[in-house]
Tab-separated table of C-alpha atoms in Angstrom:
chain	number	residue	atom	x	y	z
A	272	UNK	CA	0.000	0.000	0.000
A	273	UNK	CA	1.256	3.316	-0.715
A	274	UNK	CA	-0.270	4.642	2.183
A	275	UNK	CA	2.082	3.164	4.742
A	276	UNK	CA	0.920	2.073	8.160
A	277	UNK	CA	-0.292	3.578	11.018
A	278	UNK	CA	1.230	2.936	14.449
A	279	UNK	CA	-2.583	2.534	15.954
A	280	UNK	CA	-6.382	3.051	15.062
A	281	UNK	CA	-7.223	6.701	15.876
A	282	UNK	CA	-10.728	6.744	17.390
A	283	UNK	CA	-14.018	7.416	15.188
A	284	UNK	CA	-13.827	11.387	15.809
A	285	UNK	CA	-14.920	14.373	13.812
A	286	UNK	CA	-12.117	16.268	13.048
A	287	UNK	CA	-11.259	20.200	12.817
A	288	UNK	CA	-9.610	21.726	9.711
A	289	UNK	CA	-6.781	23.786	10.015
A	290	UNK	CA	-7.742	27.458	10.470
A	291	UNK	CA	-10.834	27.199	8.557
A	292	UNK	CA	-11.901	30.679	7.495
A	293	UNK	CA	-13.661	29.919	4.109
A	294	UNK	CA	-17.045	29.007	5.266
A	295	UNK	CA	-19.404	26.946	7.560
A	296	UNK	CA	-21.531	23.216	7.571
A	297	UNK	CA	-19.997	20.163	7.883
A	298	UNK	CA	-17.240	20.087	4.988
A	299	UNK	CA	-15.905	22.859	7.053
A	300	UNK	CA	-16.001	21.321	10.650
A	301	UNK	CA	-15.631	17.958	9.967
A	302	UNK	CA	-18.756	17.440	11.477
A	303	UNK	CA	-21.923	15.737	10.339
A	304	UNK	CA	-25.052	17.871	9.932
A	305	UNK	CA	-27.291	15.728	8.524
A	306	UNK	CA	-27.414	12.129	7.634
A	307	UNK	CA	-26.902	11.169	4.103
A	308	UNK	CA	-28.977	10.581	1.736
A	309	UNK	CA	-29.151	8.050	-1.414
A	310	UNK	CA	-27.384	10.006	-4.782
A	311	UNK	CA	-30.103	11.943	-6.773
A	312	UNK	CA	-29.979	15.118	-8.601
A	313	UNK	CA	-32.151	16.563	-5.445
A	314	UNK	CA	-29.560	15.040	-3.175
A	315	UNK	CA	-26.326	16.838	-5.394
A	316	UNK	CA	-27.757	20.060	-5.224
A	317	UNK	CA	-29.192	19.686	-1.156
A	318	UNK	CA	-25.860	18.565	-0.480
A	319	UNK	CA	-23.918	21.598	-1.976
A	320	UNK	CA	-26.142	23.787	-0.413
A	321	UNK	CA	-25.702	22.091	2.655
A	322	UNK	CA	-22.681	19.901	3.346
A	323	UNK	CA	-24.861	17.400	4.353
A	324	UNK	CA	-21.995	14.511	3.409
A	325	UNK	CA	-20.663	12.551	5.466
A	326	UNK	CA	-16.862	13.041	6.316
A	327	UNK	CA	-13.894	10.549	6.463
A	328	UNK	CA	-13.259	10.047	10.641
A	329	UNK	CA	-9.720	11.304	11.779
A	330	UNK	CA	-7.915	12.287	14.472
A	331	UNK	CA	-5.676	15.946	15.264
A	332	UNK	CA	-2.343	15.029	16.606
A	333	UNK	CA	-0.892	18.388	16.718
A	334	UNK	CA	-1.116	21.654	14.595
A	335	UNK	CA	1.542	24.298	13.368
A	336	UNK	CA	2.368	27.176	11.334
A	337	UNK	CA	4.996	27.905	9.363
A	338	UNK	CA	5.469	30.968	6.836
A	339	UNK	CA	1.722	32.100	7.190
A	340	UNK	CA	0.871	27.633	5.942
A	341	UNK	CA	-0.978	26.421	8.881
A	342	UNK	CA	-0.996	22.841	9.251
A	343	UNK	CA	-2.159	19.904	11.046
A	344	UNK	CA	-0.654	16.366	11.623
A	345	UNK	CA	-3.862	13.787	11.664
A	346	UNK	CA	-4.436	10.183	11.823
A	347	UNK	CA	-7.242	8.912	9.341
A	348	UNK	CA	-9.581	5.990	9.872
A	349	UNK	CA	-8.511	2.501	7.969
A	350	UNK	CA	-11.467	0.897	5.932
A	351	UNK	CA	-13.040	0.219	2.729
A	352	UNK	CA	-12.673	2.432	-0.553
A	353	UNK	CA	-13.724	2.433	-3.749
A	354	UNK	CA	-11.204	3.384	-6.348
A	355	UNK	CA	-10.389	4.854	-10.185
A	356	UNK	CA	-6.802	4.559	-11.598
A	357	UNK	CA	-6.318	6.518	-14.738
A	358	UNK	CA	-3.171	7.502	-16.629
A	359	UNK	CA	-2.299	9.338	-19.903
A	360	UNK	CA	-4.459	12.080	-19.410
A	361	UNK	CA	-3.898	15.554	-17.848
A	362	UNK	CA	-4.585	15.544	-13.895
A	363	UNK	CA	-8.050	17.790	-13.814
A	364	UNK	CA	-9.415	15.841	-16.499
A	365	UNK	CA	-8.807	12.589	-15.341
A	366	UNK	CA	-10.141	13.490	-12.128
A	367	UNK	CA	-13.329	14.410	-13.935
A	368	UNK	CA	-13.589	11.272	-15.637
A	369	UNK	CA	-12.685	9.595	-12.149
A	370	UNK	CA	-15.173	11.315	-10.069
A	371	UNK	CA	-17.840	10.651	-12.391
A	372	UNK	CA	-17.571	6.806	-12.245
A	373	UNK	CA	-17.345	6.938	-8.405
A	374	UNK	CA	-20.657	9.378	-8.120
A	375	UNK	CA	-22.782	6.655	-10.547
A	376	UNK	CA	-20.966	4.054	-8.210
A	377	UNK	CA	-22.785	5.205	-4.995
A	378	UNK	CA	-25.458	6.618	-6.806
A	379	UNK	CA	-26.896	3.059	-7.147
A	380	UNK	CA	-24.388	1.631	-9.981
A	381	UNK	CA	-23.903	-1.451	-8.107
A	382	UNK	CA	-25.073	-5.181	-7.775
A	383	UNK	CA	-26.984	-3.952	-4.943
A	384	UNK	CA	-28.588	-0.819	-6.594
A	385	UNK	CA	-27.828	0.941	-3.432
A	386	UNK	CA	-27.957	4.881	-2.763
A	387	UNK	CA	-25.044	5.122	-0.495
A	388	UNK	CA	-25.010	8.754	-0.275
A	389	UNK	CA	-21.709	10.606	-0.137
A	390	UNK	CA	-18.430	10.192	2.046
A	391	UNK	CA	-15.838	13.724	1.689
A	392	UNK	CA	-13.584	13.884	0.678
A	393	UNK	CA	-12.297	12.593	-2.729
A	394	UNK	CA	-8.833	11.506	-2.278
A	395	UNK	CA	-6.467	11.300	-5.252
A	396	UNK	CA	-3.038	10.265	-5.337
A	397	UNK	CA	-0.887	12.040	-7.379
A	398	UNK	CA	2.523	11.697	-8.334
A	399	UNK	CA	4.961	14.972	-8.872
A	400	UNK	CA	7.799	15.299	-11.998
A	401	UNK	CA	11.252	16.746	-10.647
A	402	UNK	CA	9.639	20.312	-12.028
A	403	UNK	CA	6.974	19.836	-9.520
A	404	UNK	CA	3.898	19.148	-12.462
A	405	UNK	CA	1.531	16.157	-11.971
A	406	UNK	CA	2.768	13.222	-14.175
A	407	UNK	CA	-0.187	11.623	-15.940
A	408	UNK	CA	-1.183	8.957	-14.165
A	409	UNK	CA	-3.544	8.977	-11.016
A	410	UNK	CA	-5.728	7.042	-8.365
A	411	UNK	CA	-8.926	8.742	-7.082
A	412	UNK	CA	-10.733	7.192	-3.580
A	413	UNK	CA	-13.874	7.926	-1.907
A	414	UNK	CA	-14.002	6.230	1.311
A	415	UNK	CA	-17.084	3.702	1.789
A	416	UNK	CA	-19.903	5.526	3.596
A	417	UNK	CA	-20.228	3.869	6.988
A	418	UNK	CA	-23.752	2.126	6.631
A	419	UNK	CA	-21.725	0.220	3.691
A	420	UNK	CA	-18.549	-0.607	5.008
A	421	UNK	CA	-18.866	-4.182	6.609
A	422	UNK	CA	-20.883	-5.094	3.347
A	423	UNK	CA	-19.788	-3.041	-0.027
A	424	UNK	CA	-21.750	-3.017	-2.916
A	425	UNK	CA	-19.960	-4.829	-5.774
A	426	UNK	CA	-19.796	-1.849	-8.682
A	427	UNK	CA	-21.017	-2.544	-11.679
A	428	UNK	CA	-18.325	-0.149	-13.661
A	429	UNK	CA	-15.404	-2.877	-13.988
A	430	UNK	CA	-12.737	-0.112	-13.852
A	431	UNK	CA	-13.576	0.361	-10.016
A	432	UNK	CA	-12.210	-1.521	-7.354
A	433	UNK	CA	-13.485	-2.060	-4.049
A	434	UNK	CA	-10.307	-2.296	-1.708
A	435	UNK	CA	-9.409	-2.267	2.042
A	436	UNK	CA	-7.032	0.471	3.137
A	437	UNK	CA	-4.800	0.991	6.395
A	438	UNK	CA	-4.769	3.793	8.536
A	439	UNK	CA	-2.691	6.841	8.128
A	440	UNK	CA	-1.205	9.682	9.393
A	441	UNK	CA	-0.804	12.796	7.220
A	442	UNK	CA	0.507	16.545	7.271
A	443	UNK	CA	-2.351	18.694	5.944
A	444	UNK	CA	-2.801	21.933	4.509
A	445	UNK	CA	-6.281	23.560	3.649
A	446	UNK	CA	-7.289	26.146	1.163
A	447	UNK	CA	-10.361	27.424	-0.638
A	448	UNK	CA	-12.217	27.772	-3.960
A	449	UNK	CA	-12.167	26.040	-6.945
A	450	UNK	CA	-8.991	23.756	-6.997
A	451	UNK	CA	-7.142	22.509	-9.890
A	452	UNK	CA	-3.950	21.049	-10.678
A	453	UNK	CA	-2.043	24.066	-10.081
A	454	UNK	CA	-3.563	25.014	-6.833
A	455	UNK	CA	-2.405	21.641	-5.457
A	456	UNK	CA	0.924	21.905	-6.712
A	457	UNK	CA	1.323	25.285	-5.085
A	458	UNK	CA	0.019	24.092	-1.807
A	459	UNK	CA	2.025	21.275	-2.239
A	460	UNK	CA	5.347	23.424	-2.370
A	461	UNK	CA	4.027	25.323	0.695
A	462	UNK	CA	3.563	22.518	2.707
A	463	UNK	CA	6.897	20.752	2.092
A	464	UNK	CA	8.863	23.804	2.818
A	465	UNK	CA	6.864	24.618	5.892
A	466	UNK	CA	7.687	21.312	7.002
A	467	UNK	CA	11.134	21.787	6.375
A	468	UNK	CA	13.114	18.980	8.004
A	469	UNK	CA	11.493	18.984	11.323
A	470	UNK	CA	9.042	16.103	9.671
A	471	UNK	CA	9.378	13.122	7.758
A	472	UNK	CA	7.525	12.557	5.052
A	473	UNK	CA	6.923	10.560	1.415
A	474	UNK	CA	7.658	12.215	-1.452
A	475	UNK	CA	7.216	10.725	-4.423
A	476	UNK	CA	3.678	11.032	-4.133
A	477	UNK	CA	0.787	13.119	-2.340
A	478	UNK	CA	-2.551	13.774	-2.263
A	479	UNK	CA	-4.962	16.023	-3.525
A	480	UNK	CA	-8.148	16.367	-1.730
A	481	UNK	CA	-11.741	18.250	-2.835
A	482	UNK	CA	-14.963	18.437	0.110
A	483	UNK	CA	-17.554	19.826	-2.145
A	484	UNK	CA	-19.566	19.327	-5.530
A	485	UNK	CA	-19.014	21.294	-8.548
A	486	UNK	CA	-22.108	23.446	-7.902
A	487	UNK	CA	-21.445	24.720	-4.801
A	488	UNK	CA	-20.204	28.380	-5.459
A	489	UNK	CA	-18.428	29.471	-2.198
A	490	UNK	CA	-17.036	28.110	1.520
A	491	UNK	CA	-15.155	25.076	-0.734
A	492	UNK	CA	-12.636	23.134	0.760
A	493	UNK	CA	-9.746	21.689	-0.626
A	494	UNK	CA	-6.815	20.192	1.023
A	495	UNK	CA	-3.229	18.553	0.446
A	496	UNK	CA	-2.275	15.982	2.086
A	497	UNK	CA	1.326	14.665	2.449
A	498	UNK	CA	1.853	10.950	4.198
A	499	UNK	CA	4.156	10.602	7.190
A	500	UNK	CA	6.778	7.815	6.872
A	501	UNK	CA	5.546	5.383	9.671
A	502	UNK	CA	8.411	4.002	11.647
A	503	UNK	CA	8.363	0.648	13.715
């Protein structure tokens, strides 16, 4: 796994963001304002309004700030994920394409033809060139809503796979609006530099993380996330 492993499962908590000034609702706390609901046009467009999704359990471990980049250390929950891998095509298109299979996926493209509702955020590993750019090639997850997790759907798009993952601990940055490839490169920089040495880290890949549906105009949240190296 290219996650690593954790040293111990972190608690099912909600967790804060890092100096969250871009809005309110749960993509912004962490929290859980409302239960979710099975995928539907109705449900896309409550749920931007809203941020009635639910959100991937983690843990704080500590929090700094560096350079005006504010980060935080966490511990994410283990579990199961459904995932995309596409390569040969630029990073904010194949995330497109990616995100699209995984929506119909929960949406009720399964052997079960279960509405799972939503699970933020989408999680995409990405791998860096030595100039910094995205190479073409990446893996986009959406952690398994909770109701589903002992018992995932089988999906009936053969290009996803349904996978267990190990815990993790990350360094995370936040930022707002509407991210693409360049935004997460940039906050990628920041991050590794605010880290400096004083952390130790993988870096041959990261990840690139988006809270909110297209349609939701303002308060986004995006994040980068860079793995701690996990020693025994």
């Amino acid at each position: 796994s290219t996650w690593g492993r954790g040293r111990s499962r972190a608690p099912r908590s909600p967790c804060p963001s890092a100096r969250n000034p871009i809005g309110r609702g749960s993509a912004a706390s962490c929290g859980v304002d409302h239960p979710p609901e099975p995928f539907s046009m109705f449900g896309m467009i409550r749920n931007s309004l809203f941020g009635t999704a639910e959100v991937w359990p983690c843990r704080v471990l500590s929090k700094g700030e560096k350079d005006d980049v504010a980060y935080e250390e966490r511990t994410y929950e283990g579990g199961m994920f459904a995932s995309v891998e596409l390569s040969g095509k630029p990073f904010d298109e194949a995330l497109r394409e990616a995100v699209l299979k995984l929506l119909k996926y929960v949406g009720g493209s399964n052997n079960q033809g279960a509405g799972m509702g939503m699970m933020a955020p989408v999680c995409s590993t990405v791998f860096p060139a030595e100039d910094g750019s995205l190479q073409h090639k990446v893996k986009v997850l959406l952690r398994i809503p909770t109701q589903f997790q002992d018992n995932p759907p089988s999906p009936s798009d053969e290009s996803i796979r349904v996978e267990k993952r190990e815990e993790m601990v990350v360094y995370s940055t936040l930022f707002g609006g509407y991210a693409k490839e360049a935004d997460y490169v940039n906050y990628a920089a920041k991050l590794t530099s605010a880290l400096g040495n004083e952390a130790s880290f993988h870096k041959d890949f990261y990840f690139c993380n988006g809270y909110d549906p297209p349609m939701k105009p303002y308060g986004r949240r995006n994040e980068v996330w860079l793995l701690k190296k996990v020693t025994n």
